[in-house]
Tab-separated table of C-alpha atoms and ligand atoms in Angstrom:
chain	number	residue	atom	x	y	z
A	1	MET	CA	-4.871	15.103	-8.449
A	2	ALA	CA	-1.700	12.549	-8.907
A	3	GLU	CA	1.297	13.536	-8.650
A	4	SER	CA	4.495	10.859	-9.660
A	5	ILE	CA	6.833	10.175	-6.846
A	6	THR	CA	9.367	12.384	-6.233
A	7	ARG	CA	12.206	10.950	-7.773
A	8	PRO	CA	12.295	12.012	-11.222
A	9	GLN	CA	13.860	8.043	-12.121
A	10	GLY	CA	10.403	6.611	-10.286
A	11	PRO	CA	7.384	5.529	-11.673
A	12	TYR	CA	4.159	7.654	-11.985
A	13	LEU	CA	1.666	7.114	-9.176
A	14	SER	CA	-1.511	8.471	-8.378
A	15	GLU	CA	-1.709	10.463	-4.715
A	16	LEU	CA	-3.823	7.349	-3.350
A	17	VAL	CA	-4.169	4.224	-4.299
A	18	GLN	CA	-6.553	1.337	-4.729
A	19	GLY	CA	-5.768	-1.702	-2.419
A	20	TYR	CA	-7.186	-4.307	-4.211
A	21	TRP	CA	-6.806	-6.131	-0.783
A	22	ARG	CA	-10.394	-7.025	-0.213
A	23	LEU	CA	-11.699	-7.455	-3.933
A	24	ALA	CA	-12.431	-11.186	-3.570
A	25	ASP	CA	-15.117	-10.188	-0.321
A	26	TRP	CA	-16.630	-7.330	-2.221
A	27	GLU	CA	-18.593	-10.042	-4.022
A	28	MET	CA	-18.521	-8.156	-7.188
A	29	LYS	CA	-19.374	-9.759	-10.569
A	30	PRO	CA	-17.053	-8.408	-13.604
A	31	GLN	CA	-18.749	-5.972	-14.614
A	32	GLN	CA	-19.346	-4.133	-11.645
A	33	ARG	CA	-15.222	-4.900	-11.146
A	34	LEU	CA	-14.863	-3.101	-14.490
A	35	ARG	CA	-17.102	-0.547	-13.416
A	36	PHE	CA	-15.882	0.054	-10.294
A	37	LEU	CA	-12.172	0.008	-11.566
A	38	GLU	CA	-12.778	3.047	-14.256
A	39	GLN	CA	-14.938	4.877	-11.329
A	40	HIS	CA	-12.046	5.341	-9.283
A	41	VAL	CA	-9.529	5.217	-12.562
A	42	ASP	CA	-12.170	8.581	-13.720
A	43	LEU	CA	-11.213	10.242	-10.218
A	44	GLY	CA	-7.323	10.020	-10.845
A	45	ILE	CA	-6.999	7.138	-8.458
A	46	THR	CA	-5.154	4.977	-10.295
A	47	THR	CA	-2.781	2.748	-9.059
A	48	ILE	CA	-3.268	-0.438	-7.580
A	49	ASP	CA	-1.667	-2.292	-4.878
A	50	HIS	CA	-2.077	-5.537	-5.394
A	51	ALA	CA	-0.055	-8.792	-3.367
A	52	ASN	CA	0.605	-12.253	-4.797
A	53	ILE	CA	-0.860	-13.915	-1.676
A	54	TYR	CA	-4.423	-10.962	-2.307
A	55	GLY	CA	-7.829	-13.516	-1.448
A	56	ASP	CA	-5.726	-16.512	-0.222
A	57	TYR	CA	-4.234	-16.081	-3.959
A	58	GLU	CA	-7.242	-15.474	-5.757
A	59	CYS	CA	-7.272	-11.264	-6.239
A	60	GLU	CA	-5.060	-11.695	-8.865
A	61	GLN	CA	-6.920	-14.286	-10.896
A	62	LEU	CA	-10.576	-11.625	-10.395
A	63	PHE	CA	-8.324	-8.493	-11.347
A	64	GLY	CA	-6.601	-9.985	-14.419
A	65	GLU	CA	-10.192	-10.880	-15.659
A	66	THR	CA	-11.306	-7.421	-15.160
A	67	LEU	CA	-9.009	-5.632	-17.346
A	68	LYS	CA	-9.639	-9.006	-19.901
A	69	LEU	CA	-13.313	-7.800	-19.700
A	70	GLN	CA	-11.680	-3.697	-21.209
A	71	PRO	CA	-7.673	-4.434	-22.577
A	72	GLY	CA	-7.320	-0.893	-22.988
A	73	MET	CA	-7.944	0.049	-19.365
A	74	ARG	CA	-4.573	-1.399	-18.598
A	75	GLY	CA	-2.178	1.886	-20.545
A	76	GLN	CA	-4.131	3.751	-17.749
A	77	ILE	CA	-3.170	1.898	-14.447
A	78	GLN	CA	-0.222	0.950	-12.513
A	79	ILE	CA	0.691	-1.945	-11.562
A	80	VAL	CA	1.919	-3.195	-7.830
A	81	THR	CA	2.260	-5.891	-6.819
A	82	LYS	CA	4.032	-8.328	-4.339
A	83	CYS	CA	5.524	-10.882	-3.936
A	84	ASN	CA	7.961	-13.749	-1.614
A	85	ILE	CA	5.385	-14.370	1.244
A	86	LYS	CA	4.426	-18.465	1.269
A	87	LEU	CA	0.760	-19.185	2.991
A	88	CYS	CA	-0.299	-22.398	4.603
A	89	SER	CA	-3.430	-22.999	1.764
A	90	ALA	CA	-5.506	-25.736	0.746
A	91	LYS	CA	-3.573	-24.359	-2.649
A	92	PHE	CA	0.039	-25.145	-1.388
A	93	PRO	CA	-0.785	-28.178	0.587
A	94	LEU	CA	2.277	-29.462	1.815
A	95	ARG	CA	3.965	-25.694	2.725
A	96	LYS	CA	2.986	-26.998	6.842
A	97	VAL	CA	4.522	-23.171	8.589
A	98	ASN	CA	3.861	-18.760	6.779
A	99	HIS	CA	7.492	-18.283	5.401
A	100	TYR	CA	9.640	-15.460	3.513
A	101	ASP	CA	11.382	-17.075	0.399
A	102	THR	CA	13.987	-14.279	-1.922
A	103	SER	CA	15.209	-16.376	-3.624
A	104	SER	CA	15.861	-15.629	-7.412
A	105	THR	CA	13.469	-19.528	-7.975
A	106	HIS	CA	11.445	-18.104	-5.998
A	107	ILE	CA	10.309	-14.253	-7.250
A	108	ILE	CA	10.740	-15.008	-10.903
A	109	GLU	CA	7.504	-17.844	-10.336
A	110	SER	CA	5.979	-15.365	-8.785
A	111	VAL	CA	6.049	-12.812	-10.552
A	112	ASP	CA	5.637	-14.750	-14.297
A	113	ASN	CA	2.429	-16.380	-11.847
A	114	SER	CA	1.566	-12.502	-11.661
A	115	LEU	CA	1.542	-11.729	-15.021
A	116	SER	CA	-0.033	-14.813	-16.697
A	117	LEU	CA	-2.761	-13.903	-13.539
A	118	LEU	CA	-2.669	-10.634	-14.045
A	119	GLY	CA	-2.857	-10.009	-18.451
A	120	THR	CA	-0.429	-8.433	-18.567
A	121	ASP	CA	3.338	-8.586	-19.753
A	122	TYR	CA	5.105	-6.269	-17.600
A	123	LEU	CA	4.179	-4.180	-13.505
A	124	ASP	CA	4.539	-1.049	-12.747
A	125	VAL	CA	7.373	-2.222	-9.768
A	126	LEU	CA	6.782	-4.701	-7.653
A	127	LEU	CA	7.506	-5.587	-4.208
A	128	LEU	CA	9.091	-7.702	-1.289
A	129	HIS	CA	6.193	-7.977	0.768
A	130	ARG	CA	8.240	-8.313	4.697
A	131	PRO	CA	11.503	-9.278	5.372
A	132	ASP	CA	13.204	-11.953	5.152
A	133	VAL	CA	16.239	-13.240	7.054
A	134	LEU	CA	17.234	-15.417	5.002
A	135	MET	CA	17.623	-12.526	2.408
A	136	LYS	CA	20.565	-12.962	0.259
A	137	ALA	CA	20.722	-8.918	-0.655
A	138	GLU	CA	23.257	-9.880	-3.865
A	139	GLU	CA	20.933	-12.506	-5.141
A	140	VAL	CA	18.208	-10.642	-4.997
A	141	ALA	CA	19.786	-7.792	-6.921
A	142	GLU	CA	20.701	-10.058	-9.476
A	143	THR	CA	17.168	-11.680	-9.950
A	144	PHE	CA	15.870	-7.629	-10.378
A	145	THR	CA	18.733	-6.730	-12.529
A	146	LYS	CA	17.094	-9.639	-14.981
A	147	LEU	CA	13.571	-9.259	-14.547
A	148	ARG	CA	13.647	-5.137	-15.765
A	149	LYS	CA	16.113	-6.305	-18.308
A	150	ALA	CA	12.931	-9.065	-19.688
A	151	GLY	CA	10.434	-6.229	-18.785
A	152	LYS	CA	8.945	-7.528	-16.652
A	153	VAL	CA	8.957	-5.029	-13.689
A	154	LEU	CA	10.512	-1.813	-14.282
A	155	HIS	CA	10.402	-0.018	-10.636
A	156	PHE	CA	11.604	-2.855	-7.633
A	157	GLY	CA	10.355	-1.469	-4.188
A	158	VAL	CA	10.256	-2.693	-1.183
A	159	SER	CA	7.350	-3.063	1.862
A	160	ASN	CA	7.719	-3.519	5.726
A	161	PHE	CA	11.223	-2.827	5.277
A	162	SER	CA	13.480	-1.643	8.729
A	163	PRO	CA	16.020	1.500	8.053
A	164	SER	CA	18.164	-1.150	7.991
A	165	GLN	CA	16.739	-3.920	5.719
A	166	PHE	CA	16.111	-0.858	3.156
A	167	ALA	CA	19.829	-0.286	2.829
A	168	LEU	CA	21.336	-3.512	2.648
A	169	LEU	CA	19.406	-4.425	0.103
A	170	GLN	CA	19.150	-0.672	-1.876
A	171	SER	CA	23.714	-1.464	-1.276
A	172	ARG	CA	23.602	-4.405	-4.052
A	173	LEU	CA	21.103	-2.694	-6.698
A	174	GLU	CA	22.285	-0.761	-9.814
A	175	VAL	CA	18.700	1.149	-9.392
A	176	PRO	CA	17.093	2.697	-6.529
A	177	LEU	CA	13.909	1.079	-4.681
A	178	VAL	CA	10.780	3.395	-5.591
A	179	THR	CA	9.360	2.848	-2.232
A	180	ASN	CA	8.862	0.895	1.485
A	181	GLN	CA	5.267	-0.042	1.492
A	182	VAL	CA	3.880	0.930	5.585
A	183	GLU	CA	1.237	1.114	8.102
A	184	ILE	CA	0.121	3.839	8.959
A	185	ASN	CA	-2.783	5.071	11.118
A	186	PRO	CA	-3.450	6.591	14.557
A	187	LEU	CA	-2.888	3.577	15.805
A	188	ASN	CA	-0.318	3.145	15.341
A	189	PHE	CA	2.603	5.505	13.788
A	190	SER	CA	5.801	3.295	14.911
A	191	VAL	CA	7.418	4.003	11.894
A	192	ALA	CA	7.270	7.737	12.174
A	193	HIS	CA	10.040	7.116	15.387
A	194	ASP	CA	12.017	3.805	14.785
A	195	GLY	CA	13.657	5.563	11.073
A	196	THR	CA	11.947	4.298	8.277
A	197	LEU	CA	9.541	8.248	7.635
A	198	ASP	CA	12.975	9.680	7.935
A	199	GLN	CA	15.289	7.594	5.940
A	200	LEU	CA	12.205	7.743	3.309
A	201	GLN	CA	12.810	11.040	3.411
A	202	MET	CA	16.374	11.664	3.077
A	203	LEU	CA	16.212	9.531	0.353
A	204	ARG	CA	13.148	11.284	-1.438
A	205	ILE	CA	11.861	8.248	-2.382
A	206	ARG	CA	8.074	8.697	-0.478
A	207	PRO	CA	6.798	5.826	1.789
A	208	MET	CA	3.168	3.633	0.417
A	209	ALA	CA	0.405	3.889	3.608
A	210	TRP	CA	-1.311	0.359	3.888
A	211	SER	CA	-4.182	0.513	6.914
A	212	CYS	CA	-5.034	4.239	6.555
A	213	LEU	CA	-8.166	3.284	8.776
A	214	ALA	CA	-6.711	0.113	10.591
A	215	GLY	CA	-8.152	-2.088	8.716
A	216	GLY	CA	-11.724	-0.595	9.922
A	217	ARG	CA	-10.845	-0.769	13.205
A	218	LEU	CA	-10.384	3.370	13.604
A	219	LEU	CA	-13.670	3.606	12.560
A	220	SER	CA	-15.740	1.021	15.020
A	221	GLY	CA	-14.105	2.015	17.912
A	222	GLY	CA	-12.739	-1.313	19.504
A	223	ASP	CA	-10.170	-0.212	22.446
A	224	ILE	CA	-10.315	2.375	24.576
A	225	GLN	CA	-6.646	3.705	22.397
A	226	ALA	CA	-9.603	3.335	19.569
A	227	GLN	CA	-12.121	5.299	21.704
A	228	ARG	CA	-9.633	8.021	22.000
A	229	VAL	CA	-8.506	8.871	19.328
A	230	LEU	CA	-11.879	8.777	17.669
A	231	SER	CA	-13.689	11.286	20.349
A	232	GLU	CA	-10.719	13.750	19.624
A	233	LEU	CA	-11.280	13.056	14.971
A	234	GLU	CA	-14.547	13.775	15.759
A	235	LEU	CA	-13.746	17.944	17.875
A	236	LEU	CA	-11.442	17.690	14.749
A	237	LYS	CA	-14.138	16.347	11.790
A	238	GLU	CA	-15.421	20.235	12.499
A	239	GLU	CA	-12.765	22.055	12.834
A	240	ILE	CA	-11.151	21.624	9.691
A	241	GLY	CA	-14.864	21.308	8.109
A	242	ALA	CA	-14.183	17.554	6.616
A	243	LYS	CA	-17.587	15.398	5.900
A	244	SER	CA	-16.183	12.341	8.032
A	245	LEU	CA	-13.543	10.289	10.535
A	246	ASP	CA	-11.493	9.074	7.800
A	247	GLN	CA	-11.066	11.769	6.033
A	248	VAL	CA	-9.553	14.193	9.685
A	249	ILE	CA	-7.388	11.259	9.247
A	250	TYR	CA	-6.547	10.537	5.477
A	251	ALA	CA	-4.745	14.611	6.115
A	252	TRP	CA	-2.925	13.424	8.870
A	253	VAL	CA	-1.019	9.834	7.170
A	254	ARG	CA	-0.676	12.274	4.268
A	255	GLN	CA	1.566	15.074	6.722
A	256	LEU	CA	3.708	13.677	7.433
A	257	PRO	CA	7.055	15.482	6.422
A	258	ALA	CA	7.443	12.045	3.734
A	259	ASN	CA	4.876	12.648	2.183
A	260	PRO	CA	2.885	9.673	2.066
A	261	LEU	CA	1.061	8.283	-0.968
A	262	VAL	CA	-2.785	6.284	0.934
A	263	ILE	CA	-3.393	3.600	0.532
A	264	ILE	CA	-7.523	2.860	0.638
A	265	GLY	CA	-8.719	-0.724	1.462
A	266	SER	CA	-12.349	0.611	0.689
A	267	GLY	CA	-14.466	-1.139	-2.186
A	268	LYS	CA	-17.396	1.643	-2.076
A	269	ILE	CA	-16.807	4.944	-4.700
A	270	ALA	CA	-18.452	6.940	-2.702
A	271	ARG	CA	-15.420	6.771	0.102
A	272	LEU	CA	-12.648	6.493	-2.137
A	273	LYS	CA	-14.898	9.977	-2.925
A	274	ALA	CA	-14.697	10.956	0.239
A	275	ALA	CA	-11.208	10.635	0.126
A	276	VAL	CA	-9.672	12.327	-3.897
A	277	ASP	CA	-12.471	15.181	-1.611
A	278	SER	CA	-9.939	15.145	1.937
A	279	LEU	CA	-7.011	15.691	-0.250
A	280	LYS	CA	-7.341	18.775	0.941
A	281	LEU	CA	-7.994	18.735	3.289
A	282	GLU	CA	-5.272	20.597	6.028
A	283	LEU	CA	-4.166	20.212	10.566
A	284	SER	CA	-2.078	22.871	12.037
A	285	ARG	CA	0.243	20.600	14.194
A	286	GLU	CA	-0.532	21.128	17.144
A	287	GLN	CA	-4.157	19.596	15.613
A	288	TRP	CA	-1.573	16.843	14.156
A	289	TYR	CA	-0.662	16.210	17.655
A	290	ARG	CA	-4.014	15.985	19.099
A	291	ILE	CA	-4.234	12.632	16.894
A	292	TRP	CA	-0.758	12.734	18.656
A	293	VAL	CA	-1.048	12.577	21.961
A	294	ALA	CA	-5.007	10.517	22.218
A	295	SER	CA	-3.286	7.253	20.690
A	296	LYS	CA	-0.247	7.633	22.976
A	297	GLY	CA	-2.546	8.518	25.492
A	298	HIS	CA	0.191	11.382	27.694
A	299	ASN	CA	1.085	13.697	26.376
A	300	VAL	CA	4.417	14.265	23.931
A	301	PRO	CA	7.780	14.424	26.223
B	401	NAP	N1	2.279	-4.371	2.957
B	401	NAP	C1	1.589	-4.587	3.541
B	401	NAP	O1	2.308	-5.136	4.285
B	401	NAP	C2	-0.006	-4.283	3.737
B	401	NAP	C3	-1.238	-4.902	4.190
B	401	NAP	C4	-2.247	-4.962	4.785
B	401	NAP	C5	-2.554	-4.157	4.107
B	401	NAP	N2	-2.335	-3.846	2.511
B	401	NAP	C6	-2.614	-2.767	1.252
B	401	NAP	O2	-3.263	-1.457	1.958
B	401	NAP	C7	-4.468	-1.182	1.316
B	401	NAP	C8	-5.407	-0.955	2.458
B	401	NAP	O3	-5.777	-1.764	3.585
B	401	NAP	P1	-7.032	-2.025	4.179
B	401	NAP	O4	-8.350	-2.355	3.462
B	401	NAP	O5	-6.490	-2.713	4.945
B	401	NAP	O6	-7.726	-0.127	4.378
B	401	NAP	P2	-8.267	0.593	6.028
B	401	NAP	O7	-8.814	1.713	4.710
B	401	NAP	O8	-7.542	0.607	6.906
B	401	NAP	O9	-9.976	-0.340	6.005
B	401	NAP	C9	-10.974	-0.772	4.696
B	401	NAP	C10	-11.613	-1.441	5.166
B	401	NAP	O10	-11.970	-0.397	6.528
B	401	NAP	C11	-13.353	-0.153	5.611
B	401	NAP	N3	-14.282	0.293	5.974
B	401	NAP	C12	-14.715	1.072	6.821
B	401	NAP	N4	-15.564	2.735	7.254
B	401	NAP	C13	-15.046	3.059	6.539
B	401	NAP	C14	-15.016	4.269	5.962
B	401	NAP	N5	-14.833	5.343	6.271
B	401	NAP	N6	-13.724	4.515	4.951
B	401	NAP	C15	-13.055	4.161	4.150
B	401	NAP	N7	-13.347	1.824	4.652
B	401	NAP	C16	-13.899	2.312	5.758
B	401	NAP	C17	-13.671	-0.979	4.209
B	401	NAP	O11	-15.159	-0.907	4.033
B	401	NAP	P3	-16.256	-0.578	2.922
B	401	NAP	O12	-14.777	-1.508	1.878
B	401	NAP	O13	-17.140	-1.494	3.359
B	401	NAP	O14	-15.766	-0.077	2.967
B	401	NAP	C18	-12.667	-2.204	4.706
B	401	NAP	O15	-12.824	-2.936	4.849
B	401	NAP	C19	-5.505	-2.750	0.950
B	401	NAP	O16	-6.225	-2.550	0.403
B	401	NAP	C20	-3.234	-3.561	0.596
B	401	NAP	O17	-3.746	-3.033	-0.998
B	401	NAP	C21	-0.814	-4.441	1.833
């Protein structure tokens, strides 16, 4: 099921990635977390997406406790995690506003902390979580080199970066960035129009797509835009032989020519199985654009 990222020097990442942002909300006991991990690895979903801040800084630790129950799992998975957001939290009582930090000190501290919480001695991929207007590309590049030479991080990427922010950082790096993790769903696909996906396609770098279901909001049909998309999804589900609406959405996201890796946000194995089954689904160009039109509420120009 899984494929490696297109660039030969890139890391192996599975076609579907399991997101762990909501891990703390799943309220699983340690053995249930282990079972969940084993089950999605068995499904071929071997890449895991984390961030230091997930679950108010708790998710990496919960995951690390899970890995400790079955240390052999580490060799079967690829861990992606992120740094550079500093959130106000009871854990950081002196912090006054949420902000970003791409200083060498923060990146190194954050990586060391993630390694310790996750209970691993290397990260497969480290992403800068959000663009930071105070980012000094030179300093980040030197820091990435240090982390790579120390064997702490194998590959680097970014998240929510514009094409120029991506190009700026890449211009100072010795190794290629391996992804830009961005929001892609039928309610928000601005990256398909602002040059972000064009740049990745040009460089043959696969994006990672977050919140493909708009955090679940799309399926609950909240506002008028979501209702329009939902009606079209219902029709397409029948036409392409999908079993559920999420499958149509995953097929729609994956059909973008930059070839996104879909990050699944659900904590339910049945929904992960549905995602795996969606890999064989395809939409015609017209079917694809019907979602575009439903989302925008007008025809293409
Ligand atoms: N880089 C970034 O800035 C960024 C930002 C946000 C997220 N992310 C990453 O992307 C991952 C996915 O984001 P997301 O959680 O917002 O993804 P999502 O797939 O848009 O939303 C998942 C949510 O939708 C619910 N849901 C309802 N019906 C569903 C269905 N039929 N199938 C699957 N889920 C359904 C899930 O609940 P159940 O658990 O009950 O199924 C879950 O709460 C995160 O875990 C994180 O790793 C990255």
